XYZ file of C-alpha atoms in Angstrom:
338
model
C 88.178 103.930 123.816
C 89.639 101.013 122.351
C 88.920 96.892 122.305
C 91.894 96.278 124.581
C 89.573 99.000 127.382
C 86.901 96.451 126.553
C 88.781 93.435 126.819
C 89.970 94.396 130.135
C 86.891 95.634 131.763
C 84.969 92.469 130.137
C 87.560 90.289 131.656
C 88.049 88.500 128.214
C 90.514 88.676 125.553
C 90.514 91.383 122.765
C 90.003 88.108 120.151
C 86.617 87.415 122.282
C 86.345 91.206 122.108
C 86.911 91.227 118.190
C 84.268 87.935 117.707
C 80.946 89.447 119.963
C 81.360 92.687 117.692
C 81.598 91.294 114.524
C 79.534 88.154 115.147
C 81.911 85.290 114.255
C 81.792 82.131 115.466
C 80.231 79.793 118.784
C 79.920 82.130 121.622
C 78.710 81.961 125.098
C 75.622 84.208 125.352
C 77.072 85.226 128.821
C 79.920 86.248 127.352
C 78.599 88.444 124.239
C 76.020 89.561 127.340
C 79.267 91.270 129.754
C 81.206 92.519 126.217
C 78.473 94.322 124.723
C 77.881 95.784 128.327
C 81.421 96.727 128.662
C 81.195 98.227 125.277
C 78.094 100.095 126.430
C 80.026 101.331 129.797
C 83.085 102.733 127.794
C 80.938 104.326 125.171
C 82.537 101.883 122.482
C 81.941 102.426 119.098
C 83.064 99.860 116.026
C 83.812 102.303 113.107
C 82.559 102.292 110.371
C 84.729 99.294 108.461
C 83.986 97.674 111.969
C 80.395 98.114 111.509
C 80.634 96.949 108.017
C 82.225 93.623 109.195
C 79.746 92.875 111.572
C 77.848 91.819 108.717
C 80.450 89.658 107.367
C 80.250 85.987 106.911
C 83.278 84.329 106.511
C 85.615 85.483 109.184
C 88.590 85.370 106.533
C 91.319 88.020 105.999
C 92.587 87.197 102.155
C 96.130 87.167 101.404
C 96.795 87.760 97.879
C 100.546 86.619 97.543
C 102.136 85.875 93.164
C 102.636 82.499 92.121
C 106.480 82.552 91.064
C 107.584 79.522 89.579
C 110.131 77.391 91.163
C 110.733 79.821 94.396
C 109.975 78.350 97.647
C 107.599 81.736 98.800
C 107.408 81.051 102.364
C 111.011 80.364 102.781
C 111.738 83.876 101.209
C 112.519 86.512 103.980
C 110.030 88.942 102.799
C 106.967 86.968 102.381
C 107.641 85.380 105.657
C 107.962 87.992 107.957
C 105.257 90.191 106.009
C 102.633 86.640 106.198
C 103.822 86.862 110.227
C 103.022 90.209 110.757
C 99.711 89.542 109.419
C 98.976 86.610 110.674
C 99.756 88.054 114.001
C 97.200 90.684 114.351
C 94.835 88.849 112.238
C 94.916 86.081 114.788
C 94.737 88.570 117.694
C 91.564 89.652 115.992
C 89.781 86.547 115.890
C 90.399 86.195 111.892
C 91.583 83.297 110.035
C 93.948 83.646 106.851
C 92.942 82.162 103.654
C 95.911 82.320 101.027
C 95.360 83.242 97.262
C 98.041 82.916 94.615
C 97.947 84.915 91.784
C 99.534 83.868 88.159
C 101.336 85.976 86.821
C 99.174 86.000 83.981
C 96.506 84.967 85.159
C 92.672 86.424 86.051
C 92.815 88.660 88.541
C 89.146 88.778 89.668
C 89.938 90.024 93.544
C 86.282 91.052 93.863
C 84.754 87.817 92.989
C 86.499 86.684 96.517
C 84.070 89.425 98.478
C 80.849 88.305 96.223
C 81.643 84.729 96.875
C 82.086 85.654 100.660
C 84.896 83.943 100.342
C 86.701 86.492 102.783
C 86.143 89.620 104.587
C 88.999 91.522 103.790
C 92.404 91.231 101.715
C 95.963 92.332 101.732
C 98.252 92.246 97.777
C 101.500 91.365 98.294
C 103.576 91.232 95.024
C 101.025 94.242 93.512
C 102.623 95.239 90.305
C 101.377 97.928 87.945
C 100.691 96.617 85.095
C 96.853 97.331 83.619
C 95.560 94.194 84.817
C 96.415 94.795 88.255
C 95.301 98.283 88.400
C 91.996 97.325 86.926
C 91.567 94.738 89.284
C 92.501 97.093 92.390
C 89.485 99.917 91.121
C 87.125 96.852 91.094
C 87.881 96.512 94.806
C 87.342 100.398 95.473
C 84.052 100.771 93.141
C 82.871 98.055 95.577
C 83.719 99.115 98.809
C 85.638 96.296 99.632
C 88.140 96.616 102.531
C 91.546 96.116 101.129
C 95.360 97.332 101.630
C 98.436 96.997 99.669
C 101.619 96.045 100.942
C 104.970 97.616 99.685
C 103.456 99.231 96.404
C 102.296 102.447 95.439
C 99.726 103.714 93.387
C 100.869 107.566 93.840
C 97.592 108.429 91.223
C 94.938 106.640 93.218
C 94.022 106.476 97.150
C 94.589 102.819 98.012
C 95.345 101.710 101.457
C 98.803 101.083 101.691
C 101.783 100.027 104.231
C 105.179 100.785 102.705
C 108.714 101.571 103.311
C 110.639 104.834 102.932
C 112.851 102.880 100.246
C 113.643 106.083 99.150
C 115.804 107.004 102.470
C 117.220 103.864 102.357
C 118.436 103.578 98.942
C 120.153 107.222 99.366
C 121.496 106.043 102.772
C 123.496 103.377 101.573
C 124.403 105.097 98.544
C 126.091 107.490 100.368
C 128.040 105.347 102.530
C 129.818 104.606 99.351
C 130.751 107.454 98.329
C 131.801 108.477 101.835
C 134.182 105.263 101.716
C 135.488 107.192 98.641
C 133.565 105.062 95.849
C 132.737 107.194 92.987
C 131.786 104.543 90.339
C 128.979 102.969 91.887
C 126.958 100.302 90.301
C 123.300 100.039 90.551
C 121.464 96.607 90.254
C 117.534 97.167 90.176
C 114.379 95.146 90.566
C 111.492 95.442 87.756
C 110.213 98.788 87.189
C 106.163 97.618 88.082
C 106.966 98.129 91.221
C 107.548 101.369 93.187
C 110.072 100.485 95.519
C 112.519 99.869 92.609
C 111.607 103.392 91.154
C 112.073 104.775 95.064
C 115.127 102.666 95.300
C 116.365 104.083 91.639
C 115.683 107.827 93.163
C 117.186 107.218 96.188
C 120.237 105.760 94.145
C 120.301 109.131 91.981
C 119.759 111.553 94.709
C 122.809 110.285 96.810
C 125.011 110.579 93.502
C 124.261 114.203 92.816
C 124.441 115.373 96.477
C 127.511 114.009 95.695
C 127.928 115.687 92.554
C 128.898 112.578 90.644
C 127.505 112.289 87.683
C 124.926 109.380 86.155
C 125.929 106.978 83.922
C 123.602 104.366 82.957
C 126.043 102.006 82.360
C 126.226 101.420 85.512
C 122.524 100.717 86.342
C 121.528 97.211 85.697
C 118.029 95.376 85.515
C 117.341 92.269 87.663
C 114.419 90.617 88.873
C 115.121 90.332 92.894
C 116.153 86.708 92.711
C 119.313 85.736 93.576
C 119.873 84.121 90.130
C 119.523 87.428 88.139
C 122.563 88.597 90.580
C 124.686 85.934 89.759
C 123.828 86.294 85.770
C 125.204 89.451 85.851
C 128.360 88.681 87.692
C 130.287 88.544 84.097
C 129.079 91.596 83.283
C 129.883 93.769 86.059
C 133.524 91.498 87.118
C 135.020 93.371 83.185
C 133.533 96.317 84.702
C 135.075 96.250 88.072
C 138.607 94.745 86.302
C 138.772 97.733 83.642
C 138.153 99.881 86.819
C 134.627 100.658 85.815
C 132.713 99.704 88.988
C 134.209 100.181 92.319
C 131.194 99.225 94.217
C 127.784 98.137 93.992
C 124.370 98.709 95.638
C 121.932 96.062 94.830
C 118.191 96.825 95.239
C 117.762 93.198 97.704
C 120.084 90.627 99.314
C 119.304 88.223 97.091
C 120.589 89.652 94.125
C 123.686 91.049 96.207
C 124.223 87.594 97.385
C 124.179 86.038 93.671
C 126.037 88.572 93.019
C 128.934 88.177 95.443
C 129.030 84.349 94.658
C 128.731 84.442 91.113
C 131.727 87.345 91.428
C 134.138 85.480 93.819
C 134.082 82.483 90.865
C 135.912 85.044 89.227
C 138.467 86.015 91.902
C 136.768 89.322 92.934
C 135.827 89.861 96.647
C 133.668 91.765 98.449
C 135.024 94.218 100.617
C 138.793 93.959 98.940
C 138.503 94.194 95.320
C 135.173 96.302 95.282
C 132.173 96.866 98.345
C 128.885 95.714 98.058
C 125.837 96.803 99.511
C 122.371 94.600 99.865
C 118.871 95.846 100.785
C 115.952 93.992 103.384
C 118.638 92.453 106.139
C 117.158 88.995 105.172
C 118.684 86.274 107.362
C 121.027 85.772 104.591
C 122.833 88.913 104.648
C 124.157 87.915 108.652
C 125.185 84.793 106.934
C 127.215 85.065 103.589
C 131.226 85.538 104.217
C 132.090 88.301 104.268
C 128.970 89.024 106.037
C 126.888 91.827 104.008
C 126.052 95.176 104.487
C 122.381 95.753 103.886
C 119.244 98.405 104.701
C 117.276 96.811 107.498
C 113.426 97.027 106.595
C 110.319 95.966 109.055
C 108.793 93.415 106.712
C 107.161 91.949 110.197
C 105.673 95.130 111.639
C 104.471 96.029 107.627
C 102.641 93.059 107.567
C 101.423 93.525 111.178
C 100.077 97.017 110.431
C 98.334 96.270 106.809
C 96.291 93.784 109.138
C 95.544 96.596 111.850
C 95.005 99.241 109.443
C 91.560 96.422 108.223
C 90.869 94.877 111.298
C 91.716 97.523 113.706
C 90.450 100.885 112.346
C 90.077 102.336 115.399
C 93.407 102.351 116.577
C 94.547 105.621 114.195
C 97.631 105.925 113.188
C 100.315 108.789 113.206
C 102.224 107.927 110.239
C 99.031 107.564 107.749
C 98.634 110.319 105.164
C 96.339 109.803 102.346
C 95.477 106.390 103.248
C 98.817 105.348 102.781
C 101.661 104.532 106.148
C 104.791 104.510 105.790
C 107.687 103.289 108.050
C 111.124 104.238 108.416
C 114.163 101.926 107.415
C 118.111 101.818 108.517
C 121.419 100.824 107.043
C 123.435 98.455 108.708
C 127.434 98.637 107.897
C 128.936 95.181 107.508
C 132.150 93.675 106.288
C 131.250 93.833 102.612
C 131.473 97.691 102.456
């Protein structure tokens, strides 16, 4: 049985549902009266985690999102549609989002936000492993608090998680290089705290020796997923792709491929004639740039929408979850650049 069989039967929405069980909020005591019967007539039972939040207080879902200087976050492509996803379901769920930015250097006291009953439940965005972080995240375990990570790994520990198979998609549009007959393909990473840039570097590696083309790691370059680390290496890799280096290049998000393809046509090179470029997230940007760019489509939306259900909606299962950890499929879209 699930809260939508309730909702229906009670004649109520599955928000109302979602409030009577976990005792949030005003509520008519006629309506908590013909949910809790429904409940009873469908044999409903609130998991565990359910169960748990029944005793909550706050009626917050935390967001835990990094404070990066001088970027507009919520006009990024990835925190957006992640923070809609979420904000989605939690809504649906009778939850209210309460946003917490993290320094980069700063404290990161997550559990404090549980004793403080500040919120209920919290999903990391921006996790990176670095000791701080990890000690923070086995804080939130040793206390039972409900918590999931989004797009990071911790393949040593048993953390809720949502991610992408960034792997796939890394070796996916690695190999459509090579089958356009590049065999000098450049790599342009993000930092290696996170795990999608170590999936992304594997994925990169894999396609190359299916390939049987060797590695050079000359051709594998650090950035830090803004667009500005793309363009900063445009001087680098335009000598490279002049001296016949580079022939193409696979950057690890569309914002570095886009800095990348501007900070490279100031030099005369082109995307798509002189050398083909390939993105990663199929950000609004990537439909936009001329020539328009070819990019691996990920579901930043339904990511963020499932990290919410996997908290708030227990009960709902899930077919792709193994070892507390779901992961969802991604897909490379060929455009004009490649």
């Amino acid at each position: 049985m699930s809260r939508k069989e309730v909702a229906k039967l009670a004649g109520v929405s599955e928000a109302t549902v979602s409030r009577v069980l976990n005792n949030v909020g005003p509520m008519k005591e006629k309506t908590r009266e013909r949910v809790l019967k429904a409940a009873a007539e469908l044999g409903y039972v609130p998991s565990a985690l359910a169960q748990q939040f029944a005793r909550r207080r706050s009626g917050n879902v935390g967001v835990i999102l990094p404070a990066v200087p001088k970027v507009h976050l919520f006009s990024t492509y990835y925190f957006s549609e992640i923070l809609s996803g979420i904000g989605e379901t939690a809504k649906r769920c009778g939850y209210d989002l309460l946003l917490i930015f993290r320094e980069p250097e700063g404290a990161r006291d997550y559990a404090k936000l549980f004793r403080m009953q500040k919120i209920d439940a919290c999903i990391v965005l921006g996790s990176r492993d670095v000791p701080e972080e990890r000690a923070a995240l086995a804080e939130l375990k040793a206390g039972g608090h409900p918590f999931c990570l989004v797009n990071q790994r911790y393949d040593d520990e048993r953390y809720e998680t949502v991610d992408a198979d960034h792997l796939a998609g890394s070796r996916e549009a690695v190999r459509h290089l090579l089958a356009q007959g590049k065999r000098k393909v450049a790599f342009v990473n993000g930092p290696e705290e996170y795990s999608n840039s170590a999936d992304r570097l594997e994925g990169y590696l894999a396609a190359l020796a299916e390939a049987g083309v060797e590695r050079e790691d000359e051709r594998i370059f650090a950035g830090n997923y803004s667009r500005k680390s793309g363009y900063e290496l445009a001087g680098t890799i335009a000598e490279r792709i002049r001296g016949g280096g580079i022939d193409a290049v696979f950057a690890a998000n569309d914002r570095m491929a886009i800095g990348l393809l501007q900070g490279l046509r100031e030099r005369g090179i082109e995307a798509g004639d002189h050398y083909a470029l390939v993105g990663y997230d199929d950000s609004d940007g990537s439909r936009i740039t001329s020539p328009r760019l070819s990019t691996v489509a990920v579901p930043f939306y339904e990511m963020g929408r499932m990290a919410a259900a996997r908290l708030l909606e227990p009960e709902l299962g899930d077919s792709a979850l193994q070892d507390g950890g779901t992961m969802l499929p991604v897909s490379f879209i060929r455009r004009e650049t490649s």
